[in-house]
mmCIF file of C-alpha atoms in Angstrom:
data_model
loop_
_atom_site.group_PDB
_atom_site.id
_atom_site.type_symbol
_atom_site.label_atom_id
_atom_site.label_comp_id
_atom_site.label_asym_id
_atom_site.label_seq_id
_atom_site.Cartn_x
_atom_site.Cartn_y
_atom_site.Cartn_z
ATOM 1 C CA MET A 1 -114.525 -79.296 -74.935
ATOM 2 C CA ASP A 2 -117.910 -77.809 -75.462
ATOM 3 C CA ILE A 3 -120.223 -77.775 -72.641
ATOM 4 C CA GLU A 4 -122.604 -80.728 -73.875
ATOM 5 C CA THR A 5 -119.690 -83.181 -73.857
ATOM 6 C CA ALA A 6 -118.593 -82.094 -70.469
ATOM 7 C CA LYS A 7 -122.539 -82.630 -69.231
ATOM 8 C CA ARG A 8 -122.225 -85.940 -71.075
ATOM 9 C CA ASN A 9 -119.048 -86.761 -69.259
ATOM 10 C CA ALA A 10 -120.779 -85.833 -65.848
ATOM 11 C CA ALA A 11 -124.018 -87.565 -66.137
ATOM 12 C CA HIS A 12 -122.124 -91.069 -67.468
ATOM 13 C CA LEU A 13 -119.913 -91.192 -64.499
ATOM 14 C CA ALA A 14 -122.831 -90.055 -62.213
ATOM 15 C CA VAL A 15 -125.022 -93.010 -63.306
ATOM 16 C CA ALA A 16 -122.438 -95.424 -63.116
ATOM 17 C CA GLU A 17 -121.736 -95.001 -59.475
ATOM 18 C CA HIS A 18 -125.156 -94.641 -58.399
ATOM 19 C CA PHE A 19 -127.749 -95.824 -60.571
ATOM 20 C CA SER A 20 -128.587 -99.899 -60.058
ATOM 21 C CA ALA A 21 -130.925 -102.434 -61.942
ATOM 22 C CA ALA A 22 -132.222 -103.207 -58.391
ATOM 23 C CA ALA A 23 -133.792 -100.083 -57.964
ATOM 24 C CA ARG A 24 -137.522 -99.871 -57.758
ATOM 25 C CA TYR A 25 -138.150 -95.920 -58.005
ATOM 26 C CA VAL A 26 -135.625 -93.566 -59.285
ATOM 27 C CA GLY A 27 -136.224 -89.729 -59.392
ATOM 28 C CA ILE A 28 -135.653 -87.538 -62.929
ATOM 29 C CA GLY A 29 -134.884 -84.244 -62.434
ATOM 30 C CA SER A 30 -135.396 -80.914 -65.379
ATOM 31 C CA GLY A 31 -132.978 -79.431 -67.453
ATOM 32 C CA THR A 32 -130.743 -80.315 -70.410
ATOM 33 C CA THR A 33 -127.793 -81.786 -68.442
ATOM 34 C CA ILE A 34 -130.585 -84.558 -67.084
ATOM 35 C CA VAL A 35 -131.095 -85.588 -70.523
ATOM 36 C CA TYR A 36 -127.677 -87.217 -70.729
ATOM 37 C CA VAL A 37 -128.469 -88.874 -67.475
ATOM 38 C CA VAL A 38 -131.475 -90.916 -68.820
ATOM 39 C CA GLU A 39 -129.247 -91.522 -71.685
ATOM 40 C CA ALA A 40 -126.313 -93.312 -69.351
ATOM 41 C CA ILE A 41 -129.326 -95.178 -67.651
ATOM 42 C CA THR A 42 -130.546 -96.443 -70.961
ATOM 43 C CA ALA A 43 -126.949 -96.979 -72.036
ATOM 44 C CA LEU A 44 -125.707 -99.467 -69.388
ATOM 45 C CA GLY A 45 -128.028 -102.063 -71.125
ATOM 46 C CA LEU A 46 -129.858 -103.492 -68.347
ATOM 47 C CA ASP A 47 -133.325 -104.623 -67.220
ATOM 48 C CA THR A 48 -135.175 -101.520 -66.425
ATOM 49 C CA ALA A 49 -138.467 -103.171 -66.922
ATOM 50 C CA ALA A 50 -139.571 -102.993 -62.838
ATOM 51 C CA ILE A 51 -138.126 -99.792 -62.720
ATOM 52 C CA ARG A 52 -140.610 -96.557 -62.098
ATOM 53 C CA PHE A 53 -139.031 -93.529 -62.841
ATOM 54 C CA VAL A 54 -140.458 -90.183 -61.134
ATOM 55 C CA PRO A 55 -139.969 -86.855 -63.080
ATOM 56 C CA THR A 56 -140.044 -83.389 -61.683
ATOM 57 C CA GLY A 57 -141.924 -81.682 -64.356
ATOM 58 C CA TYR A 58 -143.916 -81.985 -67.811
ATOM 59 C CA GLN A 59 -140.523 -81.956 -69.676
ATOM 60 C CA SER A 60 -138.714 -84.516 -67.174
ATOM 61 C CA ARG A 61 -141.411 -86.819 -67.990
ATOM 62 C CA GLN A 62 -141.208 -86.629 -71.800
ATOM 63 C CA ASN A 63 -137.466 -87.470 -71.297
ATOM 64 C CA ILE A 64 -138.157 -90.580 -69.556
ATOM 65 C CA LEU A 65 -140.853 -91.548 -72.236
ATOM 66 C CA HIS A 66 -138.402 -90.599 -75.081
ATOM 67 C CA HIS A 67 -135.938 -93.354 -73.468
ATOM 68 C CA GLY A 68 -138.491 -95.953 -73.490
ATOM 69 C CA LEU A 69 -138.722 -95.820 -69.371
ATOM 70 C CA THR A 70 -141.736 -95.866 -67.039
ATOM 71 C CA PRO A 71 -142.886 -92.866 -65.691
ATOM 72 C CA ILE A 72 -144.824 -92.805 -62.250
ATOM 73 C CA ALA A 73 -146.086 -89.544 -61.099
ATOM 74 C CA PHE A 74 -144.792 -88.565 -57.454
ATOM 75 C CA ASP A 75 -148.230 -88.770 -55.663
ATOM 76 C CA SER A 76 -148.766 -92.114 -57.405
ATOM 77 C CA LEU A 77 -146.289 -93.517 -54.938
ATOM 78 C CA PRO A 78 -146.957 -95.988 -52.298
ATOM 79 C CA PRO A 79 -147.207 -94.488 -49.400
ATOM 80 C CA ASN A 80 -144.072 -93.925 -46.912
ATOM 81 C CA THR A 81 -141.834 -94.822 -49.448
ATOM 82 C CA LEU A 82 -138.662 -93.347 -50.495
ATOM 83 C CA MET A 83 -136.701 -93.573 -54.290
ATOM 84 C CA ASP A 84 -133.583 -94.861 -54.230
ATOM 85 C CA VAL A 85 -131.881 -92.158 -55.885
ATOM 86 C CA ALA A 86 -132.763 -88.770 -57.122
ATOM 87 C CA PHE A 87 -130.957 -87.315 -60.188
ATOM 88 C CA ASP A 88 -131.067 -83.684 -61.012
ATOM 89 C CA GLY A 89 -129.139 -80.662 -62.238
ATOM 90 C CA ALA A 90 -128.358 -77.060 -60.115
ATOM 91 C CA ASP A 91 -127.848 -73.452 -61.167
ATOM 92 C CA GLU A 92 -125.074 -73.569 -58.248
ATOM 93 C CA ILE A 93 -123.369 -75.808 -56.172
ATOM 94 C CA ASP A 94 -120.796 -74.429 -53.062
ATOM 95 C CA ASP A 95 -118.276 -76.317 -51.281
ATOM 96 C CA ALA A 96 -120.776 -77.686 -48.366
ATOM 97 C CA LEU A 97 -122.905 -79.219 -51.553
ATOM 98 C CA ASN A 98 -125.832 -76.407 -50.711
ATOM 99 C CA CYS A 99 -127.376 -75.849 -54.403
ATOM 100 C CA ILE A 100 -129.544 -73.232 -56.083
ATOM 101 C CA LYS A 101 -132.338 -74.896 -58.499
ATOM 102 C CA GLY A 102 -135.140 -73.080 -60.372
ATOM 103 C CA GLY A 103 -133.726 -71.597 -63.055
ATOM 104 C CA GLY A 104 -136.125 -73.803 -65.129
ATOM 105 C CA ALA A 105 -138.991 -73.323 -62.903
ATOM 106 C CA CYS A 106 -139.444 -76.555 -61.800
ATOM 107 C CA LEU A 107 -137.950 -76.249 -58.385
ATOM 108 C CA TYR A 108 -140.945 -77.152 -56.134
ATOM 109 C CA GLN A 109 -141.384 -80.817 -57.990
ATOM 110 C CA GLU A 110 -137.525 -81.122 -57.772
ATOM 111 C CA LYS A 111 -137.447 -80.171 -54.310
ATOM 112 C CA LEU A 112 -140.449 -82.838 -53.325
ATOM 113 C CA VAL A 113 -138.388 -85.485 -54.997
ATOM 114 C CA ALA A 114 -134.895 -84.753 -53.498
ATOM 115 C CA THR A 115 -136.417 -84.993 -50.312
ATOM 116 C CA HIS A 116 -138.023 -88.113 -50.955
ATOM 117 C CA ALA A 117 -134.963 -90.233 -52.168
ATOM 118 C CA ARG A 118 -132.323 -92.011 -49.724
ATOM 119 C CA LYS A 119 -129.643 -90.316 -51.967
ATOM 120 C CA PHE A 120 -129.936 -87.504 -54.391
ATOM 121 C CA VAL A 121 -127.317 -86.737 -56.725
ATOM 122 C CA CYS A 122 -126.239 -83.566 -58.469
ATOM 123 C CA VAL A 123 -124.679 -83.369 -62.417
ATOM 124 C CA ALA A 124 -123.803 -80.274 -63.904
ATOM 125 C CA ASP A 125 -120.811 -78.590 -65.801
ATOM 126 C CA HIS A 126 -117.404 -76.947 -64.469
ATOM 127 C CA ARG A 127 -119.838 -73.255 -64.936
ATOM 128 C CA LYS A 128 -122.082 -74.334 -61.869
ATOM 129 C CA LEU A 129 -119.226 -75.478 -59.593
ATOM 130 C CA GLN A 130 -118.612 -72.201 -57.278
ATOM 131 C CA ARG A 131 -117.082 -71.792 -53.766
ATOM 132 C CA ARG A 132 -120.407 -70.026 -52.247
ATOM 133 C CA LEU A 133 -123.819 -69.716 -53.593
ATOM 134 C CA LEU A 134 -124.513 -66.318 -55.638
ATOM 135 C CA SER A 135 -120.974 -66.267 -56.801
ATOM 136 C CA HIS A 136 -122.104 -66.429 -60.849
ATOM 137 C CA TRP A 137 -125.744 -67.438 -60.394
ATOM 138 C CA PRO A 138 -127.536 -63.522 -59.950
ATOM 139 C CA SER A 139 -130.422 -64.810 -57.604
ATOM 140 C CA VAL A 140 -132.502 -67.199 -55.707
ATOM 141 C CA PRO A 141 -136.042 -68.739 -57.132
ATOM 142 C CA ILE A 142 -138.895 -68.684 -55.410
ATOM 143 C CA GLU A 143 -142.290 -70.411 -56.065
ATOM 144 C CA VAL A 144 -144.811 -68.386 -54.918
ATOM 145 C CA GLU A 145 -148.735 -68.335 -55.114
ATOM 146 C CA PRO A 146 -149.781 -65.212 -57.339
ATOM 147 C CA LEU A 147 -152.102 -63.567 -55.362
ATOM 148 C CA ALA A 148 -149.017 -63.463 -52.527
ATOM 149 C CA ALA A 149 -146.632 -61.991 -54.874
ATOM 150 C CA SER A 150 -146.473 -58.594 -54.199
ATOM 151 C CA VAL A 151 -146.757 -59.094 -50.456
ATOM 152 C CA VAL A 152 -143.312 -61.782 -50.736
ATOM 153 C CA LEU A 153 -141.844 -59.022 -52.984
ATOM 154 C CA ALA A 154 -141.922 -56.365 -50.480
ATOM 155 C CA ALA A 155 -141.033 -59.287 -47.498
ATOM 156 C CA LEU A 156 -137.616 -59.942 -49.766
ATOM 157 C CA ARG A 157 -137.052 -56.620 -50.180
ATOM 158 C CA ALA A 158 -137.052 -56.423 -46.130
ATOM 159 C CA LEU A 159 -134.676 -59.196 -46.165
ATOM 160 C CA GLY A 160 -132.371 -56.941 -48.341
ATOM 161 C CA SER A 161 -132.695 -58.081 -51.884
ATOM 162 C CA PRO A 162 -132.199 -54.972 -53.795
ATOM 163 C CA GLU A 163 -134.706 -55.920 -56.736
ATOM 164 C CA PRO A 164 -136.647 -58.862 -56.395
ATOM 165 C CA LYS A 165 -138.931 -59.747 -59.713
ATOM 166 C CA VAL A 166 -141.753 -61.550 -61.056
ATOM 167 C CA ARG A 167 -139.994 -64.023 -63.837
ATOM 168 C CA THR A 168 -141.759 -63.106 -67.201
ATOM 169 C CA GLY A 169 -142.426 -65.704 -69.497
ATOM 170 C CA PRO A 170 -140.755 -66.768 -72.917
ATOM 171 C CA MET A 171 -143.191 -63.364 -74.398
ATOM 172 C CA SER A 172 -143.246 -60.674 -72.082
ATOM 173 C CA LYS A 173 -146.395 -59.762 -73.283
ATOM 174 C CA ALA A 174 -148.062 -63.070 -72.203
ATOM 175 C CA GLY A 175 -147.329 -62.290 -68.678
ATOM 176 C CA PRO A 176 -145.636 -64.109 -65.652
ATOM 177 C CA LEU A 177 -144.211 -67.493 -66.287
ATOM 178 C CA LYS A 178 -146.387 -69.947 -64.736
ATOM 179 C CA THR A 179 -144.988 -73.424 -63.162
ATOM 180 C CA ASP A 180 -146.537 -76.856 -63.525
ATOM 181 C CA GLN A 181 -148.444 -75.764 -60.315
ATOM 182 C CA SER A 182 -149.942 -72.579 -61.795
ATOM 183 C CA ASN A 183 -147.569 -70.528 -59.527
ATOM 184 C CA PHE A 184 -145.341 -67.664 -60.106
ATOM 185 C CA ILE A 185 -141.156 -67.596 -59.974
ATOM 186 C CA ILE A 186 -139.733 -64.757 -58.249
ATOM 187 C CA ASP A 187 -135.953 -64.175 -58.810
ATOM 188 C CA ALA A 188 -134.155 -62.203 -55.835
ATOM 189 C CA PRO A 189 -130.921 -61.348 -55.915
ATOM 190 C CA PHE A 190 -128.974 -61.219 -52.635
ATOM 191 C CA GLU A 191 -125.271 -60.861 -52.174
ATOM 192 C CA THR A 192 -123.029 -64.165 -52.071
ATOM 193 C CA LEU A 193 -124.284 -66.539 -49.423
ATOM 194 C CA LEU A 194 -121.958 -67.672 -47.064
ATOM 195 C CA LEU A 195 -121.577 -70.786 -44.791
ATOM 196 C CA PRO A 196 -121.133 -71.353 -40.853
ATOM 197 C CA GLN A 197 -117.906 -71.006 -40.628
ATOM 198 C CA ASP A 198 -117.357 -67.665 -43.029
ATOM 199 C CA GLU A 199 -116.750 -64.705 -40.664
ATOM 200 C CA GLY A 200 -119.579 -62.359 -40.410
ATOM 201 C CA ALA A 201 -122.263 -65.581 -41.453
ATOM 202 C CA ALA A 202 -125.503 -64.634 -40.057
ATOM 203 C CA GLY A 203 -128.182 -61.942 -41.852
ATOM 204 C CA PRO A 204 -128.309 -58.532 -42.307
ATOM 205 C CA GLY A 205 -128.149 -56.313 -39.426
ATOM 206 C CA ARG A 206 -126.576 -59.619 -37.535
ATOM 207 C CA GLY A 207 -123.270 -60.040 -39.406
ATOM 208 C CA LYS A 208 -121.768 -59.213 -42.788
ATOM 209 C CA GLY A 209 -124.386 -61.314 -44.924
ATOM 210 C CA TRP A 210 -127.136 -64.115 -45.000
ATOM 211 C CA GLU A 211 -125.592 -67.712 -44.248
ATOM 212 C CA VAL A 212 -127.393 -69.981 -46.711
ATOM 213 C CA GLU A 213 -129.620 -72.038 -44.309
ATOM 214 C CA ALA A 214 -130.442 -68.557 -42.098
ATOM 215 C CA LEU A 215 -131.689 -67.060 -45.794
ATOM 216 C CA ALA A 216 -133.499 -69.847 -46.695
ATOM 217 C CA LYS A 217 -135.455 -70.689 -43.744
ATOM 218 C CA GLU A 218 -136.169 -66.700 -43.340
ATOM 219 C CA ILE A 219 -137.782 -66.836 -46.865
ATOM 220 C CA LYS A 220 -139.545 -70.333 -46.255
ATOM 221 C CA LEU A 221 -141.660 -68.557 -43.738
ATOM 222 C CA ILE A 222 -143.006 -65.350 -45.833
ATOM 223 C CA GLU A 223 -146.739 -66.384 -46.130
ATOM 224 C CA GLY A 224 -147.505 -67.274 -50.082
ATOM 225 C CA VAL A 225 -144.063 -68.733 -50.489
ATOM 226 C CA LEU A 226 -144.538 -72.429 -51.807
ATOM 227 C CA SER A 227 -140.965 -73.466 -52.100
ATOM 228 C CA VAL A 228 -137.416 -71.768 -51.930
ATOM 229 C CA GLY A 229 -134.626 -72.217 -54.345
ATOM 230 C CA ILE A 230 -132.028 -72.946 -52.012
ATOM 231 C CA PHE A 231 -131.411 -76.583 -51.518
ATOM 232 C CA CYS A 232 -129.586 -77.272 -47.799
ATOM 233 C CA GLY A 233 -129.563 -78.975 -44.784
ATOM 234 C CA GLU A 234 -129.271 -82.501 -44.391
ATOM 235 C CA ASN A 235 -128.479 -85.033 -47.341
ATOM 236 C CA GLY A 236 -130.588 -88.151 -47.506
ATOM 237 C CA GLN A 237 -127.494 -90.290 -45.648
ATOM 238 C CA GLU A 238 -127.610 -87.656 -42.576
ATOM 239 C CA ALA A 239 -131.506 -87.725 -42.329
ATOM 240 C CA ALA A 240 -131.846 -91.544 -42.349
ATOM 241 C CA GLU A 241 -129.003 -91.697 -39.647
ATOM 242 C CA ALA A 242 -130.927 -88.918 -37.871
ATOM 243 C CA GLY A 243 -133.955 -91.643 -38.118
ATOM 244 C CA LYS A 244 -135.993 -89.274 -40.095
ATOM 245 C CA LYS A 245 -138.317 -90.975 -42.577
ATOM 246 C CA MET A 246 -137.605 -88.440 -45.484
ATOM 247 C CA GLY A 247 -134.718 -87.781 -47.601
ATOM 248 C CA GLY A 248 -132.556 -84.465 -46.953
ATOM 249 C CA GLN A 249 -132.353 -81.629 -49.482
ATOM 250 C CA LYS A 250 -128.611 -81.724 -50.546
ATOM 251 C CA PRO A 251 -127.014 -83.827 -52.640
ATOM 252 C CA ILE A 252 -124.712 -86.736 -51.394
ATOM 253 C CA ALA A 253 -122.087 -85.976 -54.410
ATOM 254 C CA ALA A 254 -122.430 -83.721 -57.197
ATOM 255 C CA TYR A 255 -120.666 -84.478 -60.595
ATOM 256 C CA PHE A 256 -119.049 -81.588 -62.567
ATOM 257 C CA GLY A 257 -117.994 -81.979 -66.362
ATOM 258 C CA MET A 258 -114.998 -79.963 -66.719
ATOM 259 C CA GLU A 259 -113.495 -78.325 -69.833
ATOM 260 C CA ASP A 260 -110.259 -80.939 -70.176
ATOM 261 C CA GLY A 261 -112.865 -83.657 -70.158
ATOM 262 C CA SER A 262 -112.543 -84.573 -66.700
ATOM 263 C CA VAL A 263 -115.346 -84.784 -64.107
ATOM 264 C CA VAL A 264 -114.819 -83.129 -60.348
ATOM 265 C CA VAL A 265 -117.095 -84.920 -57.950
ATOM 266 C CA ARG A 266 -117.607 -83.203 -54.599
ATOM 267 C CA ARG A 267 -118.784 -86.257 -51.969
ATOM 268 C CA ALA A 268 -120.264 -86.013 -48.660
ATOM 269 C CA GLY A 269 -119.141 -88.229 -45.790
ATOM 270 C CA SER A 270 -118.437 -88.232 -42.356
ATOM 271 C CA GLY A 271 -119.515 -84.422 -41.742
ATOM 272 C CA THR A 272 -117.272 -83.245 -44.356
ATOM 273 C CA VAL A 273 -117.239 -82.708 -48.205
ATOM 274 C CA THR A 274 -114.212 -84.081 -50.220
ATOM 275 C CA THR A 275 -113.358 -83.250 -53.645
ATOM 276 C CA GLU A 276 -111.647 -85.256 -56.329
ATOM 277 C CA GLU A 277 -111.371 -85.155 -60.122
ATOM 278 C CA VAL A 278 -111.847 -88.135 -62.236
ATOM 279 C CA PRO A 279 -110.348 -88.893 -65.725
ATOM 280 C CA VAL A 280 -112.985 -89.716 -67.985
ATOM 281 C CA LYS A 281 -111.362 -92.283 -70.580
#
């Protein structure tokens, strides 16, 4: 089965299980897979006239408009409002539902939307299904203020990244790629990221390698870093149970379209993550 069909299968199952016509606000992420999410929403044939869709960037907004849905900017949401659900893709997802995002350079707005949704749902294809982050995807995307780029590069090397680089645009002669916020993206390679239960998980000098959350926190502390492309910590349900007014960075579920036509689903629940394979009719 081709990749696009696999993405479509995952998107349609995710929407069937998590989209409701009773929703008021729905986050819509960026990337090729999310095109199929919006397609699946319209294919349900539900009345969406009262629903406002919150994009994570220019391409996302165009996707919403193209399908006849109504977009609303994140900063136009009513105060203290959480979206009912946010759908987005990922570059890689591990056993604990930690994600790497930012390959499409929209990571700041994607994290803003994910952390202001009651539940965040990831949709991807089988290439993104990994045991640990940075198993296949080569680097951590980081959005930085341009003036601080050299400072951030030096700090990342000190954390153990062998060759962090400012990402260039499609035409290298035009210089660094700019995000929707006019910032730079730095791609920082690291060794495969570990989970807390892995032997030696901590950070260089304290263990065999960086644990996911430990690295995310260290990078975020660097002056000039706006957002880190590691989505970790709590999911929306866990944040609500802890009495927090925001959602969480991690998805409550991730849907992976497989080569055989099935969809593998990783779901969070009761402190564990379960995995099941769902045949697609």
